[in-house]
mmCIF file of C-alpha atoms and ligand atoms in Angstrom:
data_model
loop_
_atom_site.group_PDB
_atom_site.id
_atom_site.type_symbol
_atom_site.label_atom_id
_atom_site.label_comp_id
_atom_site.label_asym_id
_atom_site.label_seq_id
_atom_site.Cartn_x
_atom_site.Cartn_y
_atom_site.Cartn_z
ATOM 1 C CA MET A 1 -7.693 -40.942 -24.957
ATOM 2 C CA THR A 2 -6.176 -37.523 -24.329
ATOM 3 C CA LYS A 3 -8.616 -35.010 -22.855
ATOM 4 C CA LYS A 4 -8.396 -31.253 -23.303
ATOM 5 C CA ILE A 5 -9.043 -29.306 -20.110
ATOM 6 C CA LEU A 6 -9.446 -25.553 -20.400
ATOM 7 C CA ILE A 7 -9.032 -23.546 -17.208
ATOM 8 C CA THR A 8 -10.292 -19.974 -16.860
ATOM 9 C CA GLY A 9 -8.622 -17.656 -14.338
ATOM 10 C CA SER A 10 -5.375 -19.643 -14.491
ATOM 11 C CA ASN A 11 -3.429 -16.774 -12.886
ATOM 12 C CA GLY A 12 -5.521 -17.070 -9.703
ATOM 13 C CA LEU A 13 -4.993 -19.131 -6.582
ATOM 14 C CA LEU A 14 -7.032 -22.128 -7.708
ATOM 15 C CA GLY A 15 -6.150 -21.622 -11.376
ATOM 16 C CA GLN A 16 -2.419 -21.902 -10.765
ATOM 17 C CA LYS A 17 -2.785 -24.918 -8.481
ATOM 18 C CA LEU A 18 -4.932 -26.641 -11.098
ATOM 19 C CA VAL A 19 -2.357 -26.138 -13.837
ATOM 20 C CA TYR A 20 0.436 -27.497 -11.621
ATOM 21 C CA ARG A 21 -1.676 -30.465 -10.506
ATOM 22 C CA LEU A 22 -2.628 -31.360 -14.082
ATOM 23 C CA LEU A 23 0.949 -31.097 -15.350
ATOM 24 C CA ASN A 24 1.548 -34.400 -13.521
ATOM 25 C CA GLN A 25 -1.486 -36.066 -15.027
ATOM 26 C CA ALA A 26 -1.212 -38.419 -17.994
ATOM 27 C CA ASP A 27 -3.402 -38.007 -21.079
ATOM 28 C CA ILE A 28 -4.391 -34.408 -20.389
ATOM 29 C CA ASP A 29 -3.794 -31.379 -22.595
ATOM 30 C CA ILE A 30 -4.007 -28.245 -20.458
ATOM 31 C CA ILE A 31 -5.212 -24.972 -21.913
ATOM 32 C CA ALA A 32 -4.610 -22.286 -19.306
ATOM 33 C CA THR A 33 -6.480 -19.009 -19.852
ATOM 34 C CA SER A 34 -6.672 -15.842 -17.800
ATOM 35 C CA LYS A 35 -7.082 -12.121 -18.285
ATOM 36 C CA GLY A 36 -3.817 -10.623 -19.536
ATOM 37 C CA ASN A 37 -0.377 -12.183 -19.472
ATOM 38 C CA ASN A 38 0.465 -15.574 -18.071
ATOM 39 C CA ARG A 39 1.733 -15.287 -14.471
ATOM 40 C CA LEU A 40 2.641 -18.934 -13.933
ATOM 41 C CA ARG A 41 6.299 -19.434 -13.148
ATOM 42 C CA THR A 42 6.430 -22.731 -15.072
ATOM 43 C CA GLN A 43 6.003 -21.847 -18.718
ATOM 44 C CA SER A 44 6.022 -25.280 -20.342
ATOM 45 C CA GLY A 45 3.843 -28.385 -20.407
ATOM 46 C CA TYR A 46 0.640 -26.515 -21.252
ATOM 47 C CA THR A 47 -0.764 -23.949 -23.655
ATOM 48 C CA TYR A 48 -1.511 -20.440 -22.410
ATOM 49 C CA HIS A 49 -4.024 -18.248 -24.179
ATOM 50 C CA PRO A 50 -5.202 -14.899 -22.774
ATOM 51 C CA LEU A 51 -8.954 -14.828 -22.220
ATOM 52 C CA ASP A 52 -11.123 -12.202 -20.582
ATOM 53 C CA ILE A 53 -14.301 -14.162 -19.970
ATOM 54 C CA THR A 54 -16.400 -10.977 -19.956
ATOM 55 C CA ASP A 55 -15.589 -10.617 -23.670
ATOM 56 C CA GLU A 56 -18.334 -12.697 -25.281
ATOM 57 C CA GLN A 57 -16.709 -12.821 -28.697
ATOM 58 C CA ALA A 58 -13.352 -13.854 -27.255
ATOM 59 C CA VAL A 59 -15.034 -16.629 -25.275
ATOM 60 C CA LYS A 60 -16.682 -17.933 -28.457
ATOM 61 C CA GLU A 61 -13.405 -17.826 -30.373
ATOM 62 C CA VAL A 62 -11.312 -19.522 -27.694
ATOM 63 C CA ILE A 63 -13.837 -22.324 -27.157
ATOM 64 C CA ALA A 64 -14.091 -22.841 -30.925
ATOM 65 C CA LYS A 65 -10.299 -22.812 -31.314
ATOM 66 C CA PHE A 66 -9.506 -25.343 -28.571
ATOM 67 C CA THR A 67 -12.754 -27.417 -28.474
ATOM 68 C CA PRO A 68 -12.128 -28.450 -24.843
ATOM 69 C CA ASP A 69 -13.607 -31.644 -23.421
ATOM 70 C CA ILE A 70 -13.740 -30.031 -20.000
ATOM 71 C CA VAL A 71 -13.836 -26.399 -18.885
ATOM 72 C CA ILE A 72 -13.066 -25.525 -15.261
ATOM 73 C CA ASN A 73 -14.297 -21.995 -14.585
ATOM 74 C CA THR A 74 -12.278 -20.607 -11.693
ATOM 75 C CA ALA A 75 -12.324 -16.977 -12.876
ATOM 76 C CA ALA A 76 -14.569 -14.755 -10.798
ATOM 77 C CA MET A 77 -14.784 -11.421 -9.092
ATOM 78 C CA THR A 78 -13.950 -12.769 -5.657
ATOM 79 C CA ASN A 79 -13.600 -9.603 -3.581
ATOM 80 C CA VAL A 80 -16.913 -9.696 -1.747
ATOM 81 C CA ASP A 81 -16.938 -6.043 -0.661
ATOM 82 C CA ALA A 82 -15.810 -4.777 -4.092
ATOM 83 C CA CYS A 83 -18.850 -6.575 -5.539
ATOM 84 C CA GLU A 84 -21.059 -4.263 -3.420
ATOM 85 C CA THR A 85 -19.462 -1.098 -4.792
ATOM 86 C CA GLU A 86 -18.923 -2.384 -8.348
ATOM 87 C CA GLN A 87 -22.190 -4.208 -8.898
ATOM 88 C CA ASP A 88 -22.147 -4.058 -12.695
ATOM 89 C CA ALA A 89 -18.639 -5.457 -12.889
ATOM 90 C CA CYS A 90 -19.590 -8.213 -10.457
ATOM 91 C CA ARG A 91 -22.658 -9.174 -12.443
ATOM 92 C CA LYS A 92 -20.726 -9.103 -15.710
ATOM 93 C CA MET A 93 -17.968 -11.337 -14.365
ATOM 94 C CA ASN A 94 -19.859 -13.713 -12.095
ATOM 95 C CA VAL A 95 -23.101 -14.078 -14.066
ATOM 96 C CA ASP A 96 -22.927 -12.813 -17.672
ATOM 97 C CA ALA A 97 -19.528 -14.369 -18.358
ATOM 98 C CA VAL A 98 -20.793 -17.729 -17.086
ATOM 99 C CA GLU A 99 -23.588 -17.458 -19.612
ATOM 100 C CA TYR A 100 -21.054 -16.676 -22.368
ATOM 101 C CA LEU A 101 -19.107 -19.809 -21.476
ATOM 102 C CA ILE A 102 -22.264 -21.933 -21.391
ATOM 103 C CA ASN A 103 -23.454 -20.590 -24.752
ATOM 104 C CA ALA A 104 -20.081 -21.155 -26.367
ATOM 105 C CA LEU A 105 -19.897 -24.715 -25.024
ATOM 106 C CA LYS A 106 -23.422 -25.446 -26.249
ATOM 107 C CA THR A 107 -22.251 -24.874 -29.825
ATOM 108 C CA GLN A 108 -19.768 -27.769 -29.452
ATOM 109 C CA HIS A 109 -20.870 -31.198 -30.598
ATOM 110 C CA THR A 110 -18.620 -33.051 -28.211
ATOM 111 C CA ASN A 111 -20.767 -32.947 -25.028
ATOM 112 C CA PRO A 112 -18.248 -30.847 -23.088
ATOM 113 C CA HIS A 113 -18.250 -30.946 -19.306
ATOM 114 C CA PHE A 114 -18.600 -27.553 -17.600
ATOM 115 C CA ILE A 115 -17.189 -27.430 -14.064
ATOM 116 C CA HIS A 116 -18.064 -24.210 -12.281
ATOM 117 C CA LEU A 117 -16.731 -22.925 -8.966
ATOM 118 C CA SER A 118 -19.143 -21.576 -6.390
ATOM 119 C CA THR A 119 -19.143 -20.663 -2.726
ATOM 120 C CA ASP A 120 -20.464 -21.299 0.783
ATOM 121 C CA PHE A 121 -21.808 -17.727 0.608
ATOM 122 C CA ILE A 122 -24.915 -19.000 -1.204
ATOM 123 C CA PHE A 123 -26.025 -20.222 2.259
ATOM 124 C CA ASP A 124 -27.408 -17.844 4.894
ATOM 125 C CA GLY A 125 -25.041 -19.180 7.549
ATOM 126 C CA ASN A 126 -27.736 -19.887 10.137
ATOM 127 C CA ASN A 127 -27.138 -23.611 10.450
ATOM 128 C CA GLY A 128 -23.888 -24.760 8.859
ATOM 129 C CA PRO A 129 -22.058 -26.990 8.206
ATOM 130 C CA TYR A 130 -23.976 -27.694 5.023
ATOM 131 C CA ARG A 131 -24.574 -30.657 2.732
ATOM 132 C CA GLU A 132 -25.127 -30.474 -1.027
ATOM 133 C CA THR A 133 -28.822 -31.194 -0.443
ATOM 134 C CA ASP A 134 -29.349 -28.141 1.794
ATOM 135 C CA ILE A 135 -31.365 -25.343 0.213
ATOM 136 C CA PRO A 136 -29.297 -22.247 -0.639
ATOM 137 C CA TYR A 137 -30.500 -18.959 0.691
ATOM 138 C CA PRO A 138 -27.947 -16.233 -0.107
ATOM 139 C CA PRO A 139 -27.357 -13.484 2.447
ATOM 140 C CA ASN A 140 -27.842 -9.864 1.452
ATOM 141 C CA SER A 141 -24.758 -9.483 -0.749
ATOM 142 C CA VAL A 142 -24.158 -8.850 -4.423
ATOM 143 C CA TYR A 143 -21.374 -11.465 -4.527
ATOM 144 C CA ALA A 144 -23.587 -14.138 -2.941
ATOM 145 C CA ASP A 145 -26.461 -13.300 -5.299
ATOM 146 C CA SER A 146 -24.176 -13.372 -8.316
ATOM 147 C CA LYS A 147 -22.770 -16.794 -7.459
ATOM 148 C CA PHE A 148 -26.259 -18.123 -6.712
ATOM 149 C CA MET A 149 -27.471 -16.838 -10.092
ATOM 150 C CA SER A 150 -24.491 -18.449 -11.794
ATOM 151 C CA GLU A 151 -25.379 -21.784 -10.185
ATOM 152 C CA LYS A 152 -28.890 -21.549 -11.611
ATOM 153 C CA LEU A 153 -27.494 -20.809 -15.084
ATOM 154 C CA VAL A 154 -25.217 -23.836 -14.874
ATOM 155 C CA GLU A 155 -27.958 -26.147 -13.601
ATOM 156 C CA GLN A 156 -30.297 -25.055 -16.396
ATOM 157 C CA SER A 157 -27.614 -25.032 -19.094
ATOM 158 C CA GLY A 158 -28.412 -28.390 -20.650
ATOM 159 C CA LEU A 159 -24.676 -29.123 -20.577
ATOM 160 C CA LYS A 160 -22.975 -31.887 -18.661
ATOM 161 C CA TRP A 161 -22.294 -29.806 -15.525
ATOM 162 C CA THR A 162 -20.763 -29.815 -12.079
ATOM 163 C CA ILE A 163 -20.874 -27.102 -9.426
ATOM 164 C CA ILE A 164 -18.024 -27.238 -6.930
ATOM 165 C CA ARG A 165 -18.670 -25.072 -3.890
ATOM 166 C CA THR A 166 -15.750 -24.170 -1.713
ATOM 167 C CA ILE A 167 -14.897 -22.129 1.383
ATOM 168 C CA LEU A 168 -12.199 -19.664 2.447
ATOM 169 C CA VAL A 169 -9.338 -20.877 0.271
ATOM 170 C CA TYR A 170 -5.735 -20.379 1.414
ATOM 171 C CA GLY A 171 -2.388 -21.111 -0.188
ATOM 172 C CA VAL A 172 0.656 -19.708 -1.917
ATOM 173 C CA VAL A 173 1.116 -18.981 -5.616
ATOM 174 C CA ASP A 174 3.431 -16.713 -7.555
ATOM 175 C CA PHE A 175 2.418 -13.135 -8.359
ATOM 176 C CA MET A 176 -0.860 -13.310 -6.421
ATOM 177 C CA SER A 177 -3.274 -10.471 -7.080
ATOM 178 C CA ARG A 178 -4.761 -10.818 -3.590
ATOM 179 C CA SER A 179 -3.895 -12.373 -0.266
ATOM 180 C CA ASN A 180 -5.819 -14.881 1.831
ATOM 181 C CA ILE A 181 -6.613 -15.288 5.508
ATOM 182 C CA VAL A 182 -3.629 -17.478 6.418
ATOM 183 C CA LEU A 183 -1.024 -15.297 4.680
ATOM 184 C CA TRP A 184 -2.684 -12.115 5.981
ATOM 185 C CA ALA A 185 -2.674 -13.320 9.593
ATOM 186 C CA LYS A 186 0.871 -14.684 9.412
ATOM 187 C CA ASP A 187 2.148 -11.488 7.842
ATOM 188 C CA ALA A 188 0.406 -9.128 10.295
ATOM 189 C CA LEU A 189 1.464 -11.081 13.374
ATOM 190 C CA SER A 190 5.032 -11.430 12.091
ATOM 191 C CA LYS A 191 5.159 -7.624 11.896
ATOM 192 C CA ALA A 192 3.766 -7.411 15.458
ATOM 193 C CA LYS A 193 0.577 -5.727 14.242
ATOM 194 C CA THR A 194 -2.544 -5.912 16.381
ATOM 195 C CA ILE A 195 -5.417 -7.515 14.482
ATOM 196 C CA ASN A 196 -9.149 -7.624 15.081
ATOM 197 C CA VAL A 197 -10.527 -11.028 14.187
ATOM 198 C CA VAL A 198 -14.138 -12.158 14.224
ATOM 199 C CA ASP A 199 -15.125 -14.860 16.683
ATOM 200 C CA ASP A 200 -18.678 -15.299 15.365
ATOM 201 C CA GLN A 201 -17.938 -16.646 11.860
ATOM 202 C CA PHE A 202 -17.320 -20.363 11.405
ATOM 203 C CA ARG A 203 -15.790 -22.072 8.372
ATOM 204 C CA THR A 204 -14.001 -25.197 7.103
ATOM 205 C CA PRO A 205 -10.989 -23.438 5.494
ATOM 206 C CA THR A 206 -9.643 -25.006 2.323
ATOM 207 C CA LEU A 207 -6.049 -25.588 1.244
ATOM 208 C CA SER A 208 -5.818 -24.547 -2.418
ATOM 209 C CA GLU A 209 -4.142 -27.863 -3.315
ATOM 210 C CA ASP A 210 -7.098 -29.766 -1.837
ATOM 211 C CA LEU A 211 -9.542 -27.705 -3.885
ATOM 212 C CA ALA A 212 -7.514 -28.354 -7.035
ATOM 213 C CA GLU A 213 -7.507 -32.071 -6.209
ATOM 214 C CA GLY A 214 -11.296 -31.998 -5.785
ATOM 215 C CA CYS A 215 -11.674 -30.337 -9.190
ATOM 216 C CA VAL A 216 -9.369 -32.889 -10.827
ATOM 217 C CA LEU A 217 -11.266 -35.802 -9.247
ATOM 218 C CA VAL A 218 -14.513 -34.386 -10.622
ATOM 219 C CA ALA A 219 -12.972 -33.862 -14.056
ATOM 220 C CA LEU A 220 -11.329 -37.282 -14.345
ATOM 221 C CA LYS A 221 -14.311 -39.189 -12.974
ATOM 222 C CA GLY A 222 -16.783 -37.169 -15.043
ATOM 223 C CA ALA A 223 -18.783 -36.582 -11.854
ATOM 224 C CA THR A 224 -21.808 -34.327 -12.277
ATOM 225 C CA GLY A 225 -24.089 -32.401 -9.927
ATOM 226 C CA ILE A 226 -23.107 -30.393 -6.864
ATOM 227 C CA TYR A 227 -20.065 -31.156 -4.694
ATOM 228 C CA HIS A 228 -18.925 -29.493 -1.503
ATOM 229 C CA ILE A 229 -15.118 -29.345 -1.489
ATOM 230 C CA SER A 230 -13.403 -27.726 1.483
ATOM 231 C CA GLY A 231 -11.086 -28.484 4.377
ATOM 232 C CA LYS A 232 -12.305 -30.933 7.026
ATOM 233 C CA ASP A 233 -11.635 -28.896 10.183
ATOM 234 C CA PHE A 234 -14.525 -26.719 11.347
ATOM 235 C CA MET A 235 -13.437 -23.621 13.291
ATOM 236 C CA SER A 236 -14.187 -20.003 14.028
ATOM 237 C CA ILE A 237 -12.085 -17.407 12.222
ATOM 238 C CA ILE A 238 -10.435 -16.419 15.487
ATOM 239 C CA GLU A 239 -9.544 -20.054 16.161
ATOM 240 C CA LEU A 240 -8.098 -20.242 12.656
ATOM 241 C CA VAL A 241 -5.905 -17.203 13.301
ATOM 242 C CA ASN A 242 -4.845 -18.577 16.693
ATOM 243 C CA ARG A 243 -3.851 -21.841 15.015
ATOM 244 C CA VAL A 244 -1.836 -19.855 12.445
ATOM 245 C CA ALA A 245 -0.088 -18.078 15.342
ATOM 246 C CA ASP A 246 0.595 -21.395 17.103
ATOM 247 C CA PHE A 247 1.996 -22.962 13.943
ATOM 248 C CA TRP A 248 4.492 -20.158 13.278
ATOM 249 C CA HIS A 249 5.102 -19.369 16.998
ATOM 250 C CA LEU A 250 3.695 -15.854 16.729
ATOM 251 C CA ASP A 251 2.353 -13.607 19.491
ATOM 252 C CA LYS A 252 -1.300 -14.467 20.130
ATOM 253 C CA SER A 253 -1.804 -11.461 22.407
ATOM 254 C CA LEU A 254 -1.964 -9.359 19.201
ATOM 255 C CA ILE A 255 -5.205 -11.117 18.206
ATOM 256 C CA HIS A 256 -8.261 -9.225 19.458
ATOM 257 C CA PRO A 257 -11.712 -10.803 19.210
ATOM 258 C CA SER A 258 -14.399 -8.821 17.417
ATOM 259 C CA LYS A 259 -17.926 -9.309 16.120
ATOM 260 C CA THR A 260 -18.945 -9.320 12.454
ATOM 261 C CA ALA A 261 -21.567 -6.622 13.063
ATOM 262 C CA THR A 262 -18.948 -4.142 14.349
ATOM 263 C CA LEU A 263 -16.677 -4.386 11.282
ATOM 264 C CA GLY A 264 -18.872 -2.254 9.016
ATOM 265 C CA GLN A 265 -18.076 -4.375 5.959
ATOM 266 C CA ALA A 266 -19.995 -3.530 2.802
ATOM 267 C CA ALA A 267 -21.263 -7.072 2.210
ATOM 268 C CA GLU A 268 -23.132 -9.210 4.708
ATOM 269 C CA ARG A 269 -21.263 -12.394 5.702
ATOM 270 C CA PRO A 270 -22.948 -15.688 6.526
ATOM 271 C CA LEU A 271 -21.956 -16.507 10.104
ATOM 272 C CA ARG A 272 -21.859 -20.270 10.309
ATOM 273 C CA THR A 273 -21.063 -22.136 7.110
ATOM 274 C CA GLY A 274 -18.643 -25.052 6.731
ATOM 275 C CA PHE A 275 -19.274 -28.134 4.633
ATOM 276 C CA ILE A 276 -20.058 -31.765 5.301
ATOM 277 C CA LEU A 277 -17.789 -33.699 2.947
ATOM 278 C CA ASP A 278 -19.472 -37.125 3.000
ATOM 279 C CA LYS A 279 -20.572 -36.959 -0.648
ATOM 280 C CA ALA A 280 -17.165 -35.897 -1.976
ATOM 281 C CA ARG A 281 -15.450 -38.570 0.124
ATOM 282 C CA ALA A 282 -17.826 -41.349 -0.924
ATOM 283 C CA GLU A 283 -18.196 -40.501 -4.622
ATOM 284 C CA LEU A 284 -14.851 -38.901 -5.469
ATOM 285 C CA GLY A 285 -12.487 -40.365 -2.898
ATOM 286 C CA TYR A 286 -11.718 -36.789 -1.829
ATOM 287 C CA GLU A 287 -9.710 -36.548 1.407
ATOM 288 C CA PRO A 288 -8.364 -33.127 2.378
ATOM 289 C CA HIS A 289 -5.399 -32.271 4.602
ATOM 290 C CA SER A 290 -6.011 -31.283 8.215
ATOM 291 C CA PHE A 291 -5.628 -27.544 8.833
ATOM 292 C CA GLU A 292 -2.157 -27.945 10.370
ATOM 293 C CA GLU A 293 -1.062 -30.207 7.487
ATOM 294 C CA GLY A 294 -2.254 -27.436 5.163
ATOM 295 C CA LEU A 295 -0.196 -24.869 7.061
ATOM 296 C CA ALA A 296 2.830 -27.136 6.682
ATOM 297 C CA VAL A 297 2.279 -27.150 2.889
ATOM 298 C CA VAL A 298 2.090 -23.342 2.932
ATOM 299 C CA ASP A 299 5.238 -23.135 5.081
ATOM 300 C CA THR A 300 7.237 -25.290 2.660
ATOM 301 C CA GLN A 301 6.096 -23.212 -0.307
ATOM 302 C CA LEU A 302 6.921 -19.912 1.394
ATOM 303 C CA LYS A 303 10.413 -21.237 2.164
ATOM 304 C CA ASP A 304 10.810 -22.358 -1.463
ATOM 305 C CA GLN A 305 9.776 -18.884 -2.667
ATOM 306 C CA GLN A 306 12.408 -17.291 -0.406
ATOM 307 C CA LYS A 307 15.109 -19.501 -1.939
ATOM 308 C CA ASP A 308 14.340 -18.209 -5.448
HETATM 309 N N1 NAP B 1 -10.847 -17.729 -2.493
HETATM 310 C C1 NAP B 1 -11.852 -18.067 -1.720
HETATM 311 O O1 NAP B 1 -11.764 -17.954 -0.490
HETATM 312 C C2 NAP B 1 -13.096 -18.634 -2.323
HETATM 313 C C3 NAP B 1 -14.152 -19.016 -1.473
HETATM 314 C C4 NAP B 1 -15.318 -19.530 -2.050
HETATM 315 C C5 NAP B 1 -15.424 -19.653 -3.419
HETATM 316 N N2 NAP B 1 -14.382 -19.269 -4.212
HETATM 317 C C6 NAP B 1 -14.535 -19.401 -5.658
HETATM 318 O O2 NAP B 1 -13.466 -20.177 -6.162
HETATM 319 C C7 NAP B 1 -13.089 -19.712 -7.455
HETATM 320 C C8 NAP B 1 -11.595 -19.496 -7.519
HETATM 321 O O3 NAP B 1 -11.211 -18.554 -6.538
HETATM 322 P P1 NAP B 1 -9.719 -18.060 -6.384
HETATM 323 O O4 NAP B 1 -9.476 -17.852 -4.933
HETATM 324 O O5 NAP B 1 -8.792 -18.921 -7.159
HETATM 325 O O6 NAP B 1 -9.842 -16.622 -7.058
HETATM 326 P P2 NAP B 1 -8.697 -15.632 -7.504
HETATM 327 O O7 NAP B 1 -7.395 -16.003 -6.878
HETATM 328 O O8 NAP B 1 -9.236 -14.266 -7.320
HETATM 329 O O9 NAP B 1 -8.563 -15.971 -9.056
HETATM 330 C C9 NAP B 1 -9.433 -15.512 -10.027
HETATM 331 C C10 NAP B 1 -8.609 -15.289 -11.264
HETATM 332 O O10 NAP B 1 -9.483 -14.859 -12.307
HETATM 333 C C11 NAP B 1 -8.800 -13.847 -13.023
HETATM 334 N N3 NAP B 1 -9.722 -12.946 -13.681
HETATM 335 C C12 NAP B 1 -10.228 -11.778 -13.240
HETATM 336 N N4 NAP B 1 -11.035 -11.230 -14.151
HETATM 337 C C13 NAP B 1 -11.017 -12.058 -15.209
HETATM 338 C C14 NAP B 1 -11.646 -12.044 -16.468
HETATM 339 N N5 NAP B 1 -12.480 -11.046 -16.819
HETATM 340 N N6 NAP B 1 -11.410 -13.072 -17.322
HETATM 341 C C15 NAP B 1 -10.588 -14.074 -16.972
HETATM 342 N N7 NAP B 1 -9.956 -14.147 -15.809
HETATM 343 C C16 NAP B 1 -10.177 -13.154 -14.919
HETATM 344 C C17 NAP B 1 -8.030 -13.087 -11.965
HETATM 345 O O11 NAP B 1 -6.997 -12.375 -12.599
HETATM 346 P P3 NAP B 1 -6.095 -11.329 -11.815
HETATM 347 O O12 NAP B 1 -5.302 -12.152 -10.853
HETATM 348 O O13 NAP B 1 -5.287 -10.745 -12.899
HETATM 349 O O14 NAP B 1 -7.041 -10.392 -11.142
HETATM 350 C C18 NAP B 1 -7.555 -14.200 -11.077
HETATM 351 O O15 NAP B 1 -6.294 -14.648 -11.494
HETATM 352 C C19 NAP B 1 -13.943 -18.459 -7.722
HETATM 353 O O16 NAP B 1 -15.036 -18.825 -8.521
HETATM 354 C C20 NAP B 1 -14.432 -18.057 -6.353
HETATM 355 O O17 NAP B 1 -15.690 -17.403 -6.425
HETATM 356 C C21 NAP B 1 -13.223 -18.775 -3.696
#
């Protein structure tokens, strides 16, 4: 039977990848929603409807209009430092809007499945990599708190729910509103800019296509609970940037090691996160690309963009 999947934040990195991934999937009607106009290059094969998820009434109306079987909530205020300076906006987007979605879905009589995206930042970063069973303890940051609060709302929603936590997502989409670590490092080094890169933060960086695949596996299998979905290669940020430089044959002498504490960033960062993927592998059949395979995907897409 055809299932209706509604995606929030479909203009974003994950949102766009999800729409493209689901276009190839049989028996799925895709309802792509995001704030403002549709920025996907492909304009057919799905329905686009503008939706600002901080508008409670609009959320109610869109859920009532489309009666989705599954909602994948990718929309979020994802700029961690901006969340420190714009705390109200962060709370509205990352917490209140999640509540609006939950409340709207609770009025449906079809037992809809709510799939919500969360982050490694709900962990303090003292002893990563983390499993789903590890106890979250958010560092001192408004973004981390907001995502932790959203998880609690989802868990207590009474809906059929899944929380997908992910880490440092990289990839290429059209008309991106913000960059990511791989594109930033490649771009800076290509322009022969010196960059300071932390050597005391550790992550399992995630190719956006892998994250989309993890979300689709959850949706199609109807898997519930918490899943950690990230890349499989654990590395420091400086190692990541060095591997970017190696891949594109860029000058590594431009990369200067630095410490998180010296950066003066508004929000505290957890130092050592990363995920253990055993649960996602065993229950979903999730298998991500290696980091270099991910860079090869990015490289192909950048070349395709240049051709257009
Ligand atoms: N990216 C990461 O490294 C990372 C790491 C851990 C967890 N996550 C989580 O993964 C999820 C997806 O992240 P992402 O990287 O795909 O984020 P993203 O690229 O920033 O995408 C978020 C999208 O939501 C849209 N949006 C903003 N305000 C909105 C509103 N009020 N209503 C509806 N849509 C709105 C944005 O629109 P505009 O483009 O027009 O601003 C953007 O297209 C988020 O929940 C994030 O917290 C991401």
